[in-house]
Structure formats: structure tokens, C-alpha cells
Coordinates of C-alpha atoms and ligand atoms in Angstrom, one line a residue:
M272 CA -13.2 20.6 51.3
F273 CA -12.6 17.5 49.1
K274 CA -12.4 17.8 45.3
A275 CA -13.8 15.6 42.6
N276 CA -11.5 14.0 40.0
G277 CA -11.4 17.0 37.6
N278 CA -10.8 14.7 34.7
Y279 CA -14.3 13.4 35.0
L280 CA -15.6 17.0 34.7
K281 CA -14.0 17.2 31.3
L282 CA -16.3 14.6 29.9
P283 CA -18.7 16.1 27.5
G284 CA -22.3 14.9 28.2
D285 CA -23.4 11.5 29.3
Y286 CA -22.3 8.1 28.1
L287 CA -23.6 7.7 24.6
F288 CA -26.0 4.8 25.3
S289 CA -27.3 6.6 28.4
T290 CA -28.2 9.6 26.3
V291 CA -30.1 7.3 23.9
A292 CA -31.9 5.5 26.7
S293 CA -33.0 8.9 28.4
K294 CA -34.2 10.2 24.9
I295 CA -36.3 7.0 24.5
Q296 CA -37.6 7.3 28.0
G297 CA -38.5 11.0 27.4
Y298 CA -40.4 10.0 24.2
C299 CA -42.3 7.3 26.0
E300 CA -43.4 9.6 28.8
A301 CA -44.6 12.2 26.4
N302 CA -46.2 9.7 24.0
P303 CA -47.4 6.7 26.2
E304 CA -49.6 5.4 23.4
A305 CA -46.6 5.0 21.1
A306 CA -44.3 3.4 23.7
G307 CA -45.4 -0.1 22.8
R308 CA -44.5 0.4 19.2
I309 CA -40.8 1.1 19.7
V310 CA -38.5 -1.1 17.8
R311 CA -35.1 -1.0 19.6
L312 CA -32.0 -1.4 17.4
G313 CA -29.8 1.0 19.4
I314 CA -27.5 -0.6 21.9
G315 CA -25.9 -3.8 20.7
D316 CA -27.6 -5.9 23.4
V317 CA -28.5 -9.6 22.4
T318 CA -32.1 -10.8 22.6
Q319 CA -31.8 -14.6 22.2
P320 CA -31.9 -16.5 25.5
L321 CA -28.8 -18.3 26.7
A322 CA -28.3 -21.6 24.7
P323 CA -29.5 -24.8 26.5
A324 CA -26.0 -26.2 27.0
I325 CA -25.0 -22.9 28.8
V326 CA -28.1 -23.0 31.0
E327 CA -27.3 -26.6 31.9
A328 CA -23.9 -25.7 32.8
L329 CA -25.1 -22.8 34.9
H330 CA -27.6 -25.1 36.8
S331 CA -25.1 -27.7 37.5
A332 CA -22.5 -25.1 38.8
V333 CA -25.2 -23.5 41.1
D334 CA -25.8 -27.1 42.4
E335 CA -22.0 -27.3 43.1
M336 CA -22.3 -24.1 45.0
A337 CA -25.0 -25.7 47.3
A338 CA -22.8 -28.4 48.7
V339 CA -19.9 -28.1 51.1
E340 CA -17.8 -30.5 49.1
T341 CA -18.1 -28.7 45.8
F342 CA -18.6 -25.1 46.9
H343 CA -16.3 -22.5 45.4
G344 CA -15.4 -19.2 47.2
Y345 CA -13.2 -16.5 45.6
A346 CA -12.3 -17.5 42.0
P347 CA -8.6 -17.2 41.1
D348 CA -8.2 -13.6 40.1
L349 CA -6.8 -14.4 36.7
G350 CA -9.5 -17.1 35.9
Y351 CA -10.0 -20.9 36.5
D352 CA -7.5 -23.0 34.6
F353 CA -10.2 -25.0 32.9
L354 CA -11.5 -21.9 31.1
R355 CA -8.0 -20.4 30.3
Q356 CA -7.0 -23.7 28.7
A357 CA -10.1 -23.9 26.6
I358 CA -9.8 -20.4 25.4
A359 CA -6.0 -20.9 24.5
Q360 CA -6.9 -24.1 22.6
H361 CA -10.3 -23.2 20.9
D362 CA -9.8 -19.4 20.2
Y363 CA -6.1 -19.4 19.5
A364 CA -4.3 -22.7 18.9
V365 CA -6.8 -23.9 16.2
R366 CA -6.0 -20.7 14.2
G367 CA -2.3 -21.2 14.6
A368 CA -2.0 -18.5 17.2
D369 CA 0.5 -19.1 19.9
I370 CA -1.1 -18.1 23.2
A371 CA -0.5 -19.9 26.5
P372 CA -3.3 -20.3 28.9
D373 CA -1.5 -18.2 31.5
E374 CA -1.6 -15.4 29.0
V375 CA -5.4 -15.3 29.2
F376 CA -7.0 -13.2 31.9
V377 CA -10.6 -14.0 32.4
S378 CA -12.8 -11.0 33.4
D379 CA -16.4 -9.8 33.7
G380 CA -16.5 -8.5 30.2
A381 CA -14.8 -6.7 27.3
K382 CA -16.2 -3.3 28.3
S383 CA -14.5 -3.2 31.7
D384 CA -11.3 -4.6 30.3
S385 CA -11.2 -2.1 27.4
A386 CA -11.8 0.8 29.9
N387 CA -9.2 -0.5 32.4
I388 CA -6.4 -1.6 30.2
Q389 CA -5.1 1.9 29.9
E390 CA -4.2 1.9 33.6
I391 CA -1.0 -0.1 33.0
F392 CA 0.4 2.5 30.6
S393 CA 2.1 5.7 31.5
A394 CA -0.1 8.8 32.2
D395 CA 1.5 10.8 29.3
A396 CA 1.0 7.9 26.7
R397 CA -0.6 9.3 23.6
I398 CA -3.5 7.3 22.3
A399 CA -4.8 6.9 18.7
V400 CA -8.4 5.9 18.0
C401 CA -10.5 5.3 14.9
D402 CA -13.1 8.0 14.3
P403 CA -15.9 7.0 14.7
V404 CA -15.0 4.7 17.7
Y405 CA -16.6 2.8 20.6
P406 CA -16.7 5.6 23.2
V407 CA -15.3 3.7 26.0
Y408 CA -11.6 3.8 24.7
V409 CA -11.7 7.6 24.7
D410 CA -13.8 8.1 27.8
S411 CA -11.5 5.9 29.9
N412 CA -8.5 7.8 28.8
V413 CA -10.2 11.2 29.5
M414 CA -10.9 10.0 33.0
A415 CA -7.1 9.1 33.4
G416 CA -6.3 12.6 32.3
R417 CA -4.5 11.5 29.1
T418 CA -6.5 13.3 26.3
G419 CA -5.8 16.9 26.7
V420 CA -8.4 19.6 26.1
F421 CA -11.8 19.0 24.5
D422 CA -12.8 21.3 21.6
A423 CA -16.6 21.5 21.6
T424 CA -16.6 22.8 18.1
T425 CA -14.7 20.0 16.5
G426 CA -15.7 17.3 19.0
L427 CA -11.8 16.4 19.2
W428 CA -9.5 16.1 22.2
S429 CA -6.2 17.8 21.7
N430 CA -3.9 14.9 22.8
V431 CA -5.7 12.1 20.9
V432 CA -4.7 11.1 17.4
Y433 CA -7.9 10.5 15.4
M434 CA -7.9 8.1 12.4
P435 CA -10.8 8.9 10.3
C436 CA -12.8 6.0 8.9
T437 CA -14.9 7.2 6.0
R438 CA -16.6 5.8 3.0
E439 CA -13.4 6.7 1.0
N440 CA -11.3 4.4 3.0
D441 CA -13.9 1.7 3.3
F442 CA -14.2 2.7 7.0
A443 CA -10.8 1.2 7.8
P444 CA -8.2 3.8 8.9
A445 CA -4.8 4.5 7.2
L446 CA -1.6 3.9 9.2
P447 CA -0.6 7.0 11.2
S448 CA 2.3 9.0 10.1
P449 CA 5.7 7.6 11.3
D450 CA 6.3 10.7 13.5
A451 CA 2.8 10.7 15.2
D452 CA 4.4 9.8 18.5
I453 CA 1.6 7.3 19.5
S454 CA 2.0 4.9 22.3
I455 CA -1.4 3.1 22.4
I456 CA -3.5 2.4 19.2
Y457 CA -7.1 1.1 19.7
L458 CA -8.4 -1.0 16.8
C459 CA -11.7 -3.0 16.7
F460 CA -12.4 -5.4 13.9
P461 CA -15.1 -6.4 13.0
N462 CA -15.7 -2.8 13.8
N463 CA -18.1 -1.2 16.2
P464 CA -19.8 1.0 15.0
T465 CA -19.3 0.7 11.3
G466 CA -19.2 -3.1 10.8
A467 CA -16.1 -2.7 8.7
V468 CA -13.5 -5.5 8.6
I469 CA -9.8 -5.8 8.1
D470 CA -7.9 -8.4 6.0
K471 CA -4.9 -10.2 7.3
E472 CA -2.4 -8.2 5.1
R473 CA -3.7 -4.9 6.4
L474 CA -3.7 -6.0 9.9
Q475 CA -0.2 -7.3 9.5
A476 CA 0.8 -3.7 8.3
W477 CA -0.6 -2.4 11.6
V478 CA 1.4 -5.0 13.6
D479 CA 4.6 -4.0 11.7
Y480 CA 3.9 -0.3 12.3
A481 CA 3.4 -0.9 16.1
N482 CA 6.6 -3.0 16.3
E483 CA 8.6 -0.5 14.4
H484 CA 7.4 2.6 16.3
G485 CA 7.2 1.1 19.8
A486 CA 3.4 1.3 20.0
V487 CA 1.1 -1.2 21.5
I488 CA -2.2 -2.1 19.8
I489 CA -5.3 -2.7 21.9
Y490 CA -7.2 -5.1 19.6
D491 CA -10.9 -5.4 20.4
A492 CA -12.2 -8.6 18.8
A493 CA -15.5 -8.7 20.5
Y494 CA -17.3 -9.3 17.2
E495 CA -15.0 -12.0 15.5
A496 CA -17.7 -14.7 15.7
Y497 CA -19.5 -12.7 12.9
I498 CA -16.8 -13.3 10.4
T499 CA -17.7 -15.6 7.6
N500 CA -15.1 -14.5 5.1
P501 CA -12.1 -17.0 5.5
A502 CA -9.6 -14.3 4.4
L503 CA -10.3 -12.2 7.5
P504 CA -8.3 -12.8 10.7
H505 CA -10.3 -13.6 13.9
S506 CA -7.3 -12.6 16.1
I507 CA -4.4 -10.2 15.8
Y508 CA -2.2 -13.0 16.9
E509 CA -2.7 -14.6 13.5
C510 CA -0.2 -11.9 12.4
E511 CA 3.5 -12.3 12.7
G512 CA 5.1 -10.3 15.5
A513 CA 1.8 -9.5 17.4
R514 CA 3.1 -11.1 20.5
T515 CA 5.5 -8.2 21.1
C516 CA 2.9 -5.3 20.3
A517 CA -0.6 -6.4 20.9
I518 CA -3.2 -7.0 23.6
E519 CA -6.4 -8.6 22.5
I520 CA -9.8 -8.2 24.2
R521 CA -12.6 -10.7 23.7
S522 CA -16.2 -11.0 24.8
F523 CA -18.7 -13.8 25.5
S524 CA -21.6 -11.3 25.1
K525 CA -22.0 -11.2 21.3
N526 CA -21.1 -14.8 20.5
A527 CA -22.9 -16.6 23.3
G528 CA -25.4 -14.0 24.8
F529 CA -23.6 -13.1 28.0
T530 CA -24.4 -9.4 27.9
G531 CA -26.4 -10.0 31.2
T532 CA -24.2 -12.8 32.5
R533 CA -20.9 -11.0 32.1
L534 CA -17.8 -12.8 30.8
G535 CA -14.8 -11.8 28.7
Y536 CA -11.1 -12.0 28.6
T537 CA -8.0 -10.1 27.7
V538 CA -4.8 -11.7 26.3
V539 CA -1.5 -10.1 27.3
P540 CA 1.4 -12.0 25.9
R541 CA 4.5 -12.4 28.1
D542 CA 6.7 -11.0 25.1
L543 CA 4.9 -7.7 25.5
K544 CA 7.5 -5.3 27.2
D545 CA 7.7 -1.7 27.4
A546 CA 10.7 0.5 26.6
D547 CA 12.5 -0.5 29.8
G548 CA 11.7 -4.1 29.5
V549 CA 8.8 -4.1 32.0
S550 CA 6.4 -7.0 31.4
M551 CA 2.9 -5.7 30.7
H552 CA 1.6 -9.2 31.5
D553 CA 2.9 -9.0 35.0
L554 CA 1.4 -5.4 35.4
W555 CA -2.0 -6.6 34.2
A556 CA -1.7 -9.6 36.6
R557 CA -0.8 -7.2 39.4
R558 CA -3.8 -5.0 38.6
H559 CA -6.2 -8.0 38.6
G560 CA -4.8 -9.1 41.9
T561 CA -5.5 -5.8 43.5
K562 CA -8.7 -4.8 41.9
F563 CA -10.5 -7.9 40.9
N564 CA -11.7 -10.9 42.8
G565 CA -12.3 -13.1 39.8
T566 CA -15.3 -13.9 37.6
P567 CA -17.9 -16.1 39.4
Y568 CA -17.3 -19.8 39.2
I569 CA -20.8 -20.4 37.8
V570 CA -20.2 -17.8 35.1
Q571 CA -16.9 -19.4 34.1
R572 CA -18.5 -22.9 34.0
A573 CA -21.2 -21.4 31.8
G574 CA -18.4 -20.0 29.6
M575 CA -16.8 -23.4 29.3
A576 CA -20.0 -24.8 27.9
V577 CA -19.7 -22.5 24.9
Y578 CA -16.7 -24.6 23.9
S579 CA -18.5 -27.9 24.2
E580 CA -19.8 -29.7 21.1
Q581 CA -23.5 -28.8 21.9
G582 CA -22.7 -25.3 23.1
A583 CA -20.6 -24.5 20.0
R584 CA -23.5 -25.7 17.8
Q585 CA -26.2 -23.9 19.7
T586 CA -24.4 -20.6 19.9
G587 CA -23.4 -21.0 16.2
E588 CA -27.2 -21.1 15.4
Q589 CA -27.7 -17.9 17.4
I590 CA -24.9 -16.1 15.5
A591 CA -26.4 -17.3 12.2
F592 CA -29.7 -15.9 13.4
Y593 CA -28.3 -12.5 14.1
R594 CA -26.3 -12.6 10.8
E595 CA -29.6 -13.2 9.0
N596 CA -31.0 -10.1 10.8
A597 CA -28.0 -8.1 9.5
R598 CA -28.6 -9.3 6.0
I599 CA -32.3 -8.3 6.2
I600 CA -31.6 -4.8 7.4
L601 CA -28.6 -4.3 5.0
E602 CA -30.3 -5.6 1.9
G603 CA -33.7 -4.1 2.7
L604 CA -32.3 -0.6 3.3
R605 CA -30.0 -0.8 0.3
A606 CA -33.1 -1.8 -1.8
A607 CA -35.0 1.2 -0.5
G608 CA -32.1 3.5 -1.8
Y609 CA -30.2 4.0 1.5
E610 CA -26.3 4.0 1.3
V611 CA -25.4 1.2 3.8
S612 CA -22.3 -0.7 4.7
G613 CA -21.1 -3.3 7.4
G614 CA -23.5 -6.0 8.3
A615 CA -21.7 -8.7 6.3
N616 CA -19.1 -10.0 8.7
A617 CA -20.4 -7.9 11.5
P618 CA -23.7 -7.4 13.4
Y619 CA -23.8 -3.6 12.9
I620 CA -25.2 -1.9 9.8
W621 CA -23.8 1.6 9.1
L622 CA -26.3 3.8 7.3
K623 CA -25.7 7.2 5.6
T624 CA -28.5 9.6 6.7
P625 CA -30.7 10.8 3.9
D626 CA -30.6 14.3 2.6
G627 CA -27.6 15.4 4.5
M628 CA -29.5 15.2 7.9
T629 CA -27.4 15.1 11.1
S630 CA -27.2 11.9 13.0
W631 CA -29.3 13.2 15.9
D632 CA -31.9 14.8 13.6
F633 CA -32.3 11.4 11.9
F634 CA -32.5 9.7 15.3
D635 CA -35.3 12.1 16.4
L636 CA -37.1 11.7 13.0
L637 CA -37.1 7.9 13.2
L638 CA -38.2 7.9 16.8
A639 CA -41.1 10.4 16.3
E640 CA -42.3 9.2 12.9
V641 CA -41.8 5.4 12.9
Q642 CA -40.6 4.6 16.4
V643 CA -37.4 2.9 15.3
V644 CA -34.4 3.6 17.6
G645 CA -30.8 3.3 16.3
T646 CA -27.6 5.0 17.5
P647 CA -26.6 8.4 16.0
G648 CA -23.2 8.0 14.3
S649 CA -21.9 11.3 15.6
G650 CA -22.1 9.8 19.1
F651 CA -19.1 7.7 18.1
G652 CA -17.0 10.6 16.9
P653 CA -17.0 13.5 14.5
S654 CA -16.5 11.4 11.4
G655 CA -19.7 9.5 12.4
E656 CA -21.7 12.7 11.7
G657 CA -24.3 12.0 9.0
Y658 CA -24.4 8.3 9.8
F659 CA -26.6 6.1 11.9
R660 CA -25.9 2.6 13.4
L661 CA -28.5 -0.2 13.5
T662 CA -27.8 -3.5 15.4
A663 CA -28.7 -7.0 14.2
F664 CA -29.1 -8.2 17.7
G665 CA -32.9 -7.7 17.9
S666 CA -35.6 -10.2 17.2
R667 CA -36.4 -11.3 13.6
E668 CA -39.7 -9.3 13.8
S669 CA -37.8 -6.1 14.8
A670 CA -35.4 -6.4 11.9
L671 CA -38.2 -6.9 9.4
E672 CA -40.4 -4.2 11.0
A673 CA -37.6 -1.6 11.2
V674 CA -36.8 -2.1 7.5
S675 CA -40.4 -1.8 6.5
R676 CA -41.0 1.2 8.7
I677 CA -37.9 3.1 7.5
K678 CA -38.8 2.3 3.9
G679 CA -42.2 3.8 4.5
L680 CA -40.8 7.1 5.9
Ligands
MLT15 C1 -22.7 -1.2 21.5 O1 -23.9 -1.1 21.3 O2 -21.9 -0.5 21.0 C2 -22.3 -2.2 22.5 O3 -23.4 -3.0 22.9 C3 -21.7 -1.7 23.6 C4 -21.1 -2.7 24.5 O4 -20.8 -3.8 24.1 O5 -20.7 -2.3 25.6

């Protein structure tokens, strides 16, 4: 009789956002009269429609697909040159970061890349993650059998190094001890879920640590478009030495509304080599070649429009809109006496639950009493217990309404 992959059976519970979705569904079934009142600030899904320049690019790419002369079949597995060049120029060269177009791997989004990237590292590589953390980094390593045994009491895996992010360290982790024997360090800034940021000096310290200790940093920069403070780095490649120790993952979801259209990319520099000199760039290319048939032409054309003058202006307006939502939520809840952070250079607001409530109790309370949905901090890791995440990606009405209802609790 066949056997399932036992690593999957080690995963405790469902994927966080699936649990949240089924809780909402259960509530709606039990309270159909209240279902229409729900304000959804849980999963970080955008709500503004695609910008006109992007829609125009999509339409014209669809027209190309309709004529034999301009039809496109399989996309190149690593991405069309036009997009890889635009990314290297607009996301890196302008910031003084030295990234070649052929070091950019276009994909169907940052979530799949951040889950899949672990495949090119050895099965016994030890990972370090922030706590709280975007659950995909840990779950994908559980599936690969890398994380050891789960302790249901502590919520920790035996073979994962957790780097607590607390109010005491401003939600940015300290460097691990030099003998921590870590191979892969996951960092995400601006951070999901806490909305914390890192300045260039501190990011440089991580790069220096990784180079010194033979570790690789998987740097998730999906929220870089929300940075307004000029002192904050948008890319890890703004730091010296990052080409030999860092992989960067980016998304078109949060800066250009592609959550439903799917587009992202990963940068693997040619200088990133393992202990035996193996090129991680070549391994990732090999993986793409075998497992991926390329992001659709029409989607890559749409992505290209993000870099046009009009596209940049229009998506910039959308980002400003979400930033204003973040400000409304942050300042509104602060004025109401809540302890809140994030939300300034990030689209997530991190809220301390009142009266020592657990994250899930606060989730249940908000849903039952005021029909506001957020994400329980403990779903992101043990150090998230007692916290709650709200997203700025809703409509203006939902940001205002959520604040006013939570104030009235
Ligand atoms: C989140 O809510 O954390 C994000 O939307 C998840 C994602 O981008 O996959």
C-alpha cells in the first residue's frame, strides 16, 4: 500500500489563512444576518482594481495572442528578456544595486518562490526564522523534512532557530549567536506580519554575519514599495557583500495589485556559491527548467506596464491610498488607547491585544461583537501571541469602519 509523505502529516493544523477563512465561513453560516456587516482586514489581499496602464497592456497582449503572427506559446522558463531587463534597471540599477537581467527569475509570485527556494539547499540545512513569521517559510521546510519535531506546548520546531521579534527589540531580531550553525536565514522587511522595518546599517550587519558564517539570507522584499523613509533599504543588494550571501524575493501583488494575476520574481546572483563552489543560480535555473513553464506572456506584459511612466504613477497612487489606510488604522487605534506598531513604512498594523487576551480570543471577540476580521498574531508564531494583525489593503470605508467599531468595543 502506498504511503503519504509523512512530513506533511507533521504540519499542525491548516494553513493560517485557511483557518481564518473557515472561521469566517462558520460565523456567516451561524449568523446569516450579520454576514453582510463583516469588515475583512485579515489576509493581505489588495482591493483596488488593476491600474489602467496595466489593463491596457493586458488587453493588447491578449490581442497578440489572438493572431498567428504575434501568438506566444510557452514563455521562456526564466522570464522574457523585456521584463528581466526592466526589473534589473528599475528595481536595482537605480538604487545602485548590481543585478544583471539574467540573475532575475520571473515567476508566478513570491509565495511560491518563498516556498520553493528551500529545495535547492541540502536536506539537513538548518533554518532560522523571525518569530512571528510568514508561515510559508516554516511550513515549506516542514514539508521538506528539515524542521525536526514539533512541540505542541511551545509551538516550536526542534530544528528551527527562532529569532524572537518583540516590542523590546522593536520587532527586528538580534543576530543569532556565532555558533548557531544556521544555513538559511529568512528575513522579511518591511515585515509581514509586524510591519517592522530595518535600516541599512542593521541589514548590513546581517549580510556580514551571513558571509562570515557561511549562511544564505532569503530576503523577502514583497512590501518594499511601502517604504517612505529614505534611510531604509528597498533591497538587500544595497548592502555590500550581499551578492555572495543573499537571495531576494519580490512580488507584483502588493505594489501593483497582482494578487489575482500572479507575478513575482527571485534574484539569485551568480556569485552565490555553496561550500563546494556550486552555483545556486544554476540550481535555481535547473529547478525552473524542470518544474516551471514560465509565467504567461500576457502577465509579463502587464508586469512590464508597471515600469512605464503611466503605470508607475498609477500604481504609486494605489500604494499611497493603502498607506493612508494604514495611517488611519494606526493613528485611530493609538488614539483609542491601543498599543500599535508597524503601518508607517508597511501595510500591516500590529496591535497588542487588550487585557492580556490571547490572539484567537481577540479574533473571536472582534468577529462576534463588531464583525471585524484580522489575523491572530499567534498564527505567525509563539512570539505573536497576544498580538493581532490588521491589513491596510482594504477599502477606505473598511479602514474607517474597523477603527470606529474597535473603538466602540
Ligand atoms: C498575508 O496576508 O500575509 C499575505 O497576503 C499572504 C501572501 O502574500 O501570501
